[in-house]
JSON list of C-alpha atoms in Angstrom, two decimals:
[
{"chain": "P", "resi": 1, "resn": "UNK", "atom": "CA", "xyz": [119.08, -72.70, 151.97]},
{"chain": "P", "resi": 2, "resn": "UNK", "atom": "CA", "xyz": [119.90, -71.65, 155.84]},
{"chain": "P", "resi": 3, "resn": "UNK", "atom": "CA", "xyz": [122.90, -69.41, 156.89]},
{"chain": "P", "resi": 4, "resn": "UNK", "atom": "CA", "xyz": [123.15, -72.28, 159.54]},
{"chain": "P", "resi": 5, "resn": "UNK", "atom": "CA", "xyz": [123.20, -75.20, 156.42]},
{"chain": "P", "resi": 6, "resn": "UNK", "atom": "CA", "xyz": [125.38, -73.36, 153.95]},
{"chain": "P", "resi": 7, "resn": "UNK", "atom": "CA", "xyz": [127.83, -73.07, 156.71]},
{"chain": "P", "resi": 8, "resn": "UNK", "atom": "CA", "xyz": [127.46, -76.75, 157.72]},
{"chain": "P", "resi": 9, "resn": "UNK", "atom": "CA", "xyz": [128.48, -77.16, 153.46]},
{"chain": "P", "resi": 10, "resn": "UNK", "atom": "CA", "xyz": [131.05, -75.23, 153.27]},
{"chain": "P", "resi": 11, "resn": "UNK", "atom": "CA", "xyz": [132.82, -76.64, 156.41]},
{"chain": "P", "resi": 12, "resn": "UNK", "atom": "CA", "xyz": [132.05, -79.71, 154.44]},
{"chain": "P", "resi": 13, "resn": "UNK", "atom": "CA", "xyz": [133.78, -78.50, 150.83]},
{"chain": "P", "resi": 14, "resn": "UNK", "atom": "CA", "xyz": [136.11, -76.03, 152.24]},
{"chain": "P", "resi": 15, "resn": "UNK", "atom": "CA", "xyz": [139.45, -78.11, 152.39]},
{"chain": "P", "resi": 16, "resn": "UNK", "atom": "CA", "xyz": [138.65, -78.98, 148.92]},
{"chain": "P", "resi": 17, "resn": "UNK", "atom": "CA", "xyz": [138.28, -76.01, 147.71]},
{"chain": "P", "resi": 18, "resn": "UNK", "atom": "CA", "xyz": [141.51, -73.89, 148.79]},
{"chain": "P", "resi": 19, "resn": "UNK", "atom": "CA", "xyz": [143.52, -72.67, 146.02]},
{"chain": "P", "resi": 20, "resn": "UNK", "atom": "CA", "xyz": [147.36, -71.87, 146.04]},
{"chain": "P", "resi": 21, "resn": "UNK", "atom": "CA", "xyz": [147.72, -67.77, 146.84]},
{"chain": "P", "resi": 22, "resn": "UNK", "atom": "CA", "xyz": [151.06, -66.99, 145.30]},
{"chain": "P", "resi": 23, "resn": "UNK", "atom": "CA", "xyz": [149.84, -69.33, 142.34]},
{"chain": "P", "resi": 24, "resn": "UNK", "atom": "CA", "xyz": [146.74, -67.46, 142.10]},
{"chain": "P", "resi": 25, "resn": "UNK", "atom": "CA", "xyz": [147.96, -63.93, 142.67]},
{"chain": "P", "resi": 26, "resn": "UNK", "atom": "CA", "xyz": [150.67, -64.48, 139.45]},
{"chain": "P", "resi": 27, "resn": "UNK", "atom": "CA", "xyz": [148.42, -65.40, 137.46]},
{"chain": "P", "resi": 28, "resn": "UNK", "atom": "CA", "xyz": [145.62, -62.45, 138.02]},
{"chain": "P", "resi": 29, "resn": "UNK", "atom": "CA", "xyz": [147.25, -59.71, 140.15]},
{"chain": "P", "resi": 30, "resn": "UNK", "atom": "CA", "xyz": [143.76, -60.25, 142.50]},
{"chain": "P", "resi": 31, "resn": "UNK", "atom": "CA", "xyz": [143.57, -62.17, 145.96]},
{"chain": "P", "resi": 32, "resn": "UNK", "atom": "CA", "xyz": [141.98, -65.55, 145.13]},
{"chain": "P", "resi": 33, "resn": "UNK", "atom": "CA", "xyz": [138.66, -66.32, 145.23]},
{"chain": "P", "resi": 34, "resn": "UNK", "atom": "CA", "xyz": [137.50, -67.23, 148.94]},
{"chain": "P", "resi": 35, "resn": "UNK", "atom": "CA", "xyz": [136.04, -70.60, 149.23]},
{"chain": "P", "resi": 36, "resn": "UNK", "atom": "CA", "xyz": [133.02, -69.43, 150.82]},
{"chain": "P", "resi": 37, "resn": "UNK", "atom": "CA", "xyz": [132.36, -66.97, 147.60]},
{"chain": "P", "resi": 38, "resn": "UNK", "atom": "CA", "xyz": [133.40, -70.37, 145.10]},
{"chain": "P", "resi": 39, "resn": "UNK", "atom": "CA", "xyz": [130.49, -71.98, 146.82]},
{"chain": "P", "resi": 40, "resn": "UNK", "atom": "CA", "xyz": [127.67, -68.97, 146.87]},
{"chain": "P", "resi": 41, "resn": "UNK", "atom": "CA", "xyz": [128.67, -69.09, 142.68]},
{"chain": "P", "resi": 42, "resn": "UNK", "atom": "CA", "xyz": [128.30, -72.89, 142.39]},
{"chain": "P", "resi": 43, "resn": "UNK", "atom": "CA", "xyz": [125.14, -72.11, 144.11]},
{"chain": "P", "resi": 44, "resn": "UNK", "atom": "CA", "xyz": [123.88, -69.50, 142.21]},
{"chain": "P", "resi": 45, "resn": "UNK", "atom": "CA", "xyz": [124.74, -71.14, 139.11]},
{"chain": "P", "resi": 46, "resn": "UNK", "atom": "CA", "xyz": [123.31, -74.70, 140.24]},
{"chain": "P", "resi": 47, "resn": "UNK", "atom": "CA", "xyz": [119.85, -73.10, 141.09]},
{"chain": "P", "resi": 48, "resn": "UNK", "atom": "CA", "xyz": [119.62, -71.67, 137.54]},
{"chain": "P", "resi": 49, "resn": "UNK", "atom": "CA", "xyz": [121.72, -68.50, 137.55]},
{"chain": "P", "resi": 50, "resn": "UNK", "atom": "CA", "xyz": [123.52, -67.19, 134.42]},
{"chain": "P", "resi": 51, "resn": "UNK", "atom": "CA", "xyz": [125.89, -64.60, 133.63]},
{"chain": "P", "resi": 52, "resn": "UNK", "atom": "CA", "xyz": [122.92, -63.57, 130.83]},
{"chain": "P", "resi": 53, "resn": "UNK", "atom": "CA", "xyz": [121.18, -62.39, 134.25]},
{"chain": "P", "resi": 54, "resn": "UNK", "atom": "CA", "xyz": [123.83, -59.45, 134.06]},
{"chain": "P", "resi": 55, "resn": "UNK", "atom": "CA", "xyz": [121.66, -57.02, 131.81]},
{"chain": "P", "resi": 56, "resn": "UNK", "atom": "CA", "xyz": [124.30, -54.03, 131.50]},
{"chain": "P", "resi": 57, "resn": "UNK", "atom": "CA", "xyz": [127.91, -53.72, 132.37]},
{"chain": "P", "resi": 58, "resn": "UNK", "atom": "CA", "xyz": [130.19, -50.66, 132.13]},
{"chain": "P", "resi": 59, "resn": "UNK", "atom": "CA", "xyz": [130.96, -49.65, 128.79]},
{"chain": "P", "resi": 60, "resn": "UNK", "atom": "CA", "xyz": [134.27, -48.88, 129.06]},
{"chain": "P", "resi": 61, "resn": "UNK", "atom": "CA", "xyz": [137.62, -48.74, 130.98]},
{"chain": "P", "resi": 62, "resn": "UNK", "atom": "CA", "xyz": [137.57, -45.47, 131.86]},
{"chain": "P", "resi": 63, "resn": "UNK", "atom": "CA", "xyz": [133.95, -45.52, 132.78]},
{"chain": "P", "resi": 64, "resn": "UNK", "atom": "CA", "xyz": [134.95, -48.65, 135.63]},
{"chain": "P", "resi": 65, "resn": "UNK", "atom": "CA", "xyz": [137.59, -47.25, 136.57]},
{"chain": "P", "resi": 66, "resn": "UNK", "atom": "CA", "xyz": [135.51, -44.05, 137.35]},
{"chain": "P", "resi": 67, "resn": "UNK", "atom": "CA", "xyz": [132.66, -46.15, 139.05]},
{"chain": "P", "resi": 68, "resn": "UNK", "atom": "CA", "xyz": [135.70, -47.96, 141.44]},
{"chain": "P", "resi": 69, "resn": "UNK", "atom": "CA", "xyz": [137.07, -44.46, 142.79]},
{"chain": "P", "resi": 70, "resn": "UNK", "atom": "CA", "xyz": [133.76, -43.25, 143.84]},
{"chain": "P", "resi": 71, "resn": "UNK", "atom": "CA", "xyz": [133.53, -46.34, 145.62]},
{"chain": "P", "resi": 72, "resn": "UNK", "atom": "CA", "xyz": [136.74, -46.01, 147.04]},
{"chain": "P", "resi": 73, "resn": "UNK", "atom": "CA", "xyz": [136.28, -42.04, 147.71]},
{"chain": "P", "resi": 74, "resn": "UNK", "atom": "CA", "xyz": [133.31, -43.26, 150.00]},
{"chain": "P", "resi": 75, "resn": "UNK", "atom": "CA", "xyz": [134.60, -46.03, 151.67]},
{"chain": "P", "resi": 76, "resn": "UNK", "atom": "CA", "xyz": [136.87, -45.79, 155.05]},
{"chain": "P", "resi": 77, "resn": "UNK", "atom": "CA", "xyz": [140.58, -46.16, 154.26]},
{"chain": "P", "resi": 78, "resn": "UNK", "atom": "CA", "xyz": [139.55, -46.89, 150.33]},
{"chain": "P", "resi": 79, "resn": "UNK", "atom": "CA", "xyz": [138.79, -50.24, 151.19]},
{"chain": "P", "resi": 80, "resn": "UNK", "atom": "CA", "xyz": [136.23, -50.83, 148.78]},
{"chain": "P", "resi": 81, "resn": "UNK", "atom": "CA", "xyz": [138.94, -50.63, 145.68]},
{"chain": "P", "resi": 82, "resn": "UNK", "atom": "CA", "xyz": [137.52, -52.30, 142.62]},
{"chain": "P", "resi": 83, "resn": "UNK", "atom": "CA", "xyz": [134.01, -52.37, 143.33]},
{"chain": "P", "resi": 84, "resn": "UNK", "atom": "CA", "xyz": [131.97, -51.22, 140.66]},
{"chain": "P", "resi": 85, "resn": "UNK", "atom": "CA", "xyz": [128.36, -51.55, 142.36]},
{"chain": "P", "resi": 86, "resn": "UNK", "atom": "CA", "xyz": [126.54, -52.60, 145.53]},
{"chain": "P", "resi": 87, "resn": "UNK", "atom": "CA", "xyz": [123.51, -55.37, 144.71]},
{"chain": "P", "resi": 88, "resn": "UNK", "atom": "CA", "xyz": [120.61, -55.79, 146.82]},
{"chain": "P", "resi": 89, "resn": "UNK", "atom": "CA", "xyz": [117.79, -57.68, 146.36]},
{"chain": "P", "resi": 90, "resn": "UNK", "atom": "CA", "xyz": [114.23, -58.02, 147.70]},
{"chain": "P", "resi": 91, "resn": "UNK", "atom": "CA", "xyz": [111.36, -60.68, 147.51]},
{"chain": "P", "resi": 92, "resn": "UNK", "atom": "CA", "xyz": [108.25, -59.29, 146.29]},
{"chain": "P", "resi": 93, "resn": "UNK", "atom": "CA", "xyz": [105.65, -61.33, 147.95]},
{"chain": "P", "resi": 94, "resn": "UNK", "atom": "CA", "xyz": [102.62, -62.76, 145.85]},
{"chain": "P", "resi": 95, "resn": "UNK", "atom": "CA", "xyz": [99.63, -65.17, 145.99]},
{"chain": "P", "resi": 96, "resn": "UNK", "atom": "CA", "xyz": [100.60, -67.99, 144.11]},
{"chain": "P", "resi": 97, "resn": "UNK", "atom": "CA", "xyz": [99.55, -68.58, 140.60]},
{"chain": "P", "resi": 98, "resn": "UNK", "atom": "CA", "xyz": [97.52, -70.96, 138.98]},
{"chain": "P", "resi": 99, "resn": "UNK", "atom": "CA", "xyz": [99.29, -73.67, 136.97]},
{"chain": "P", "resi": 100, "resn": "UNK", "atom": "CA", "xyz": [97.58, -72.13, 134.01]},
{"chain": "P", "resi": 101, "resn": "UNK", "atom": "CA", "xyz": [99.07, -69.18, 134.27]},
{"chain": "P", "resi": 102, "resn": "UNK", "atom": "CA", "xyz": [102.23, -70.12, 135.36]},
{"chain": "P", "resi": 103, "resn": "UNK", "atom": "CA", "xyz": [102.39, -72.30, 132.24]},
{"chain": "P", "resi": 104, "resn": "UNK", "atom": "CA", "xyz": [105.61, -73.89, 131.72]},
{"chain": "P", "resi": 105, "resn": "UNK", "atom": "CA", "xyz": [107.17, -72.37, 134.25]},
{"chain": "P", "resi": 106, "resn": "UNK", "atom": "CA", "xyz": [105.54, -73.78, 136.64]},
{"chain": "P", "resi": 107, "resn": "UNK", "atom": "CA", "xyz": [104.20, -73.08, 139.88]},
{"chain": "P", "resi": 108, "resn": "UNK", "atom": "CA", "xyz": [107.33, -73.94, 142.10]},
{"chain": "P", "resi": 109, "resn": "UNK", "atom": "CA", "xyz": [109.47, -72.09, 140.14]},
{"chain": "P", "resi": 110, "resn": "UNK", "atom": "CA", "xyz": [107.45, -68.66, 142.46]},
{"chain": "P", "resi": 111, "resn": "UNK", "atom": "CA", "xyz": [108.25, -70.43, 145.71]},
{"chain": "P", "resi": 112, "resn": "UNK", "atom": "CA", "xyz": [111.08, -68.93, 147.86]},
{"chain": "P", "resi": 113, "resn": "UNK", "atom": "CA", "xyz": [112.80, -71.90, 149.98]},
{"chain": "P", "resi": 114, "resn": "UNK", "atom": "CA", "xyz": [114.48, -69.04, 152.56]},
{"chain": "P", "resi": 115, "resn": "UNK", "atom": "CA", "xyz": [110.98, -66.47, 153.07]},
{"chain": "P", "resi": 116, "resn": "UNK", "atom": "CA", "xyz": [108.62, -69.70, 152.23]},
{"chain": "P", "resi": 117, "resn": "UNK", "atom": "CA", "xyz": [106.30, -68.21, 150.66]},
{"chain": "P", "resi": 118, "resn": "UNK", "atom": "CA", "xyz": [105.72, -67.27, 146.47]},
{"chain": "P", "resi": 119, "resn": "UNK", "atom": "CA", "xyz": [107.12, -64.02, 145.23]},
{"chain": "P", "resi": 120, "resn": "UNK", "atom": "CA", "xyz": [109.61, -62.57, 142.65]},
{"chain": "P", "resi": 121, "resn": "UNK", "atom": "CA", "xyz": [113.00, -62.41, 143.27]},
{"chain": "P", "resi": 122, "resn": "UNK", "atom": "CA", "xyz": [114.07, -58.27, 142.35]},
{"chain": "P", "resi": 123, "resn": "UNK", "atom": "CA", "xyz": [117.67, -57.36, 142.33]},
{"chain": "P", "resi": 124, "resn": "UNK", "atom": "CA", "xyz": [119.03, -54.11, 141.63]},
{"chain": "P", "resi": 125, "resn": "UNK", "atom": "CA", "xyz": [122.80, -52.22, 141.36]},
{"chain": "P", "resi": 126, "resn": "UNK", "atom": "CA", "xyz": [123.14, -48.91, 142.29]},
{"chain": "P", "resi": 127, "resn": "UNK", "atom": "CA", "xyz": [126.46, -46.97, 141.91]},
{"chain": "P", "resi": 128, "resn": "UNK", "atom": "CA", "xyz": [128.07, -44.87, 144.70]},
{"chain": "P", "resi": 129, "resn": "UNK", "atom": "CA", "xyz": [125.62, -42.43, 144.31]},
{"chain": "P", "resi": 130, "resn": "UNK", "atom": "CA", "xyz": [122.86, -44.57, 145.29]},
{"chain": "P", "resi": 131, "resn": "UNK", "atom": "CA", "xyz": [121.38, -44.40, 141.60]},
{"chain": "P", "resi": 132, "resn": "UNK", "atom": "CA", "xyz": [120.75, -47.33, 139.10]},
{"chain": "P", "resi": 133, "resn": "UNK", "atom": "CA", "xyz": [122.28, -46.43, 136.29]},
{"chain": "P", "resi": 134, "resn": "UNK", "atom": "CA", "xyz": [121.03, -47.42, 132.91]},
{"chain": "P", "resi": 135, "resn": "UNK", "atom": "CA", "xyz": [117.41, -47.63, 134.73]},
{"chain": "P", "resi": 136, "resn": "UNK", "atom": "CA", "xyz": [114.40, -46.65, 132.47]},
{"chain": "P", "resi": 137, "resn": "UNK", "atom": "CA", "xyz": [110.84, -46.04, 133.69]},
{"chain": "P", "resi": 138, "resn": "UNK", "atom": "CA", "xyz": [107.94, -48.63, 132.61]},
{"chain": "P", "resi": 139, "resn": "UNK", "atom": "CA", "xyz": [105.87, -46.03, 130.66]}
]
């Protein structure tokens, strides 16, 4: 999907997707969720996504709340308070396969909408360190 088409959606769904602040802060102690961030989940989700995606979270309390003040020791005024990693991702380009061997995956399934072209999608974490913790080489 297009910045310029996700944009033109969430002018669309936006009134309809405000939430009631005070309402929201009560009941969490958080800002609410932004509608713009409602819709890249609904997307995400939608297009297959799943919180089973998330391969390793912090193990403990004390180990987030570690993780959130290196963040915050880094960032400019602590404005990055709560985060517990920075994602990226990257689309490894590759020639398309077969419909053998995609099997029953299938062959679409390889196709990026936004680079056109067939690839894997790779996403990483990495801490305020710039490492990826929990990472493990492929030997």
């Amino acid at each position: 999907m297009s910045i310029k088409s996700f944009a033109h959606l969430l002018d669309i769904l936006a009134p309809r997707l405000e939430v009631d602040e005070r309402q929201s802060s009560n009941s969490s102690g958080e800002e609410p969720i932004s509608p713009c961030i409602m819709l890249m989940a609904t997307l995400r989700y939608l297009s297959g996504g799943s919180y089973l995606d998330i391969h390793r979270t912090v193990d403990s309390d004390s180990e987030k709340e570690v993780v959130m003040a290196d963040f915050r020791a880094i960032s400019s005024g602590g404005v990055m308070n709560g985060c517990v990693g920075c994602v990226d991702g990257w689309l490894c380009r590759i020639k398309s396969p077969s419909a053998r061997d995609a099997g029953d995956v299938g062959t679409g399934k390889y196709f990026s909408g936004h680079y056109c072209c067939p690839g894997i999608n790779v996403q990483g974490e990495c801490d305020a360190h710039c490492r990826f913790p929990g990472s493990t080489n492929d030997a």
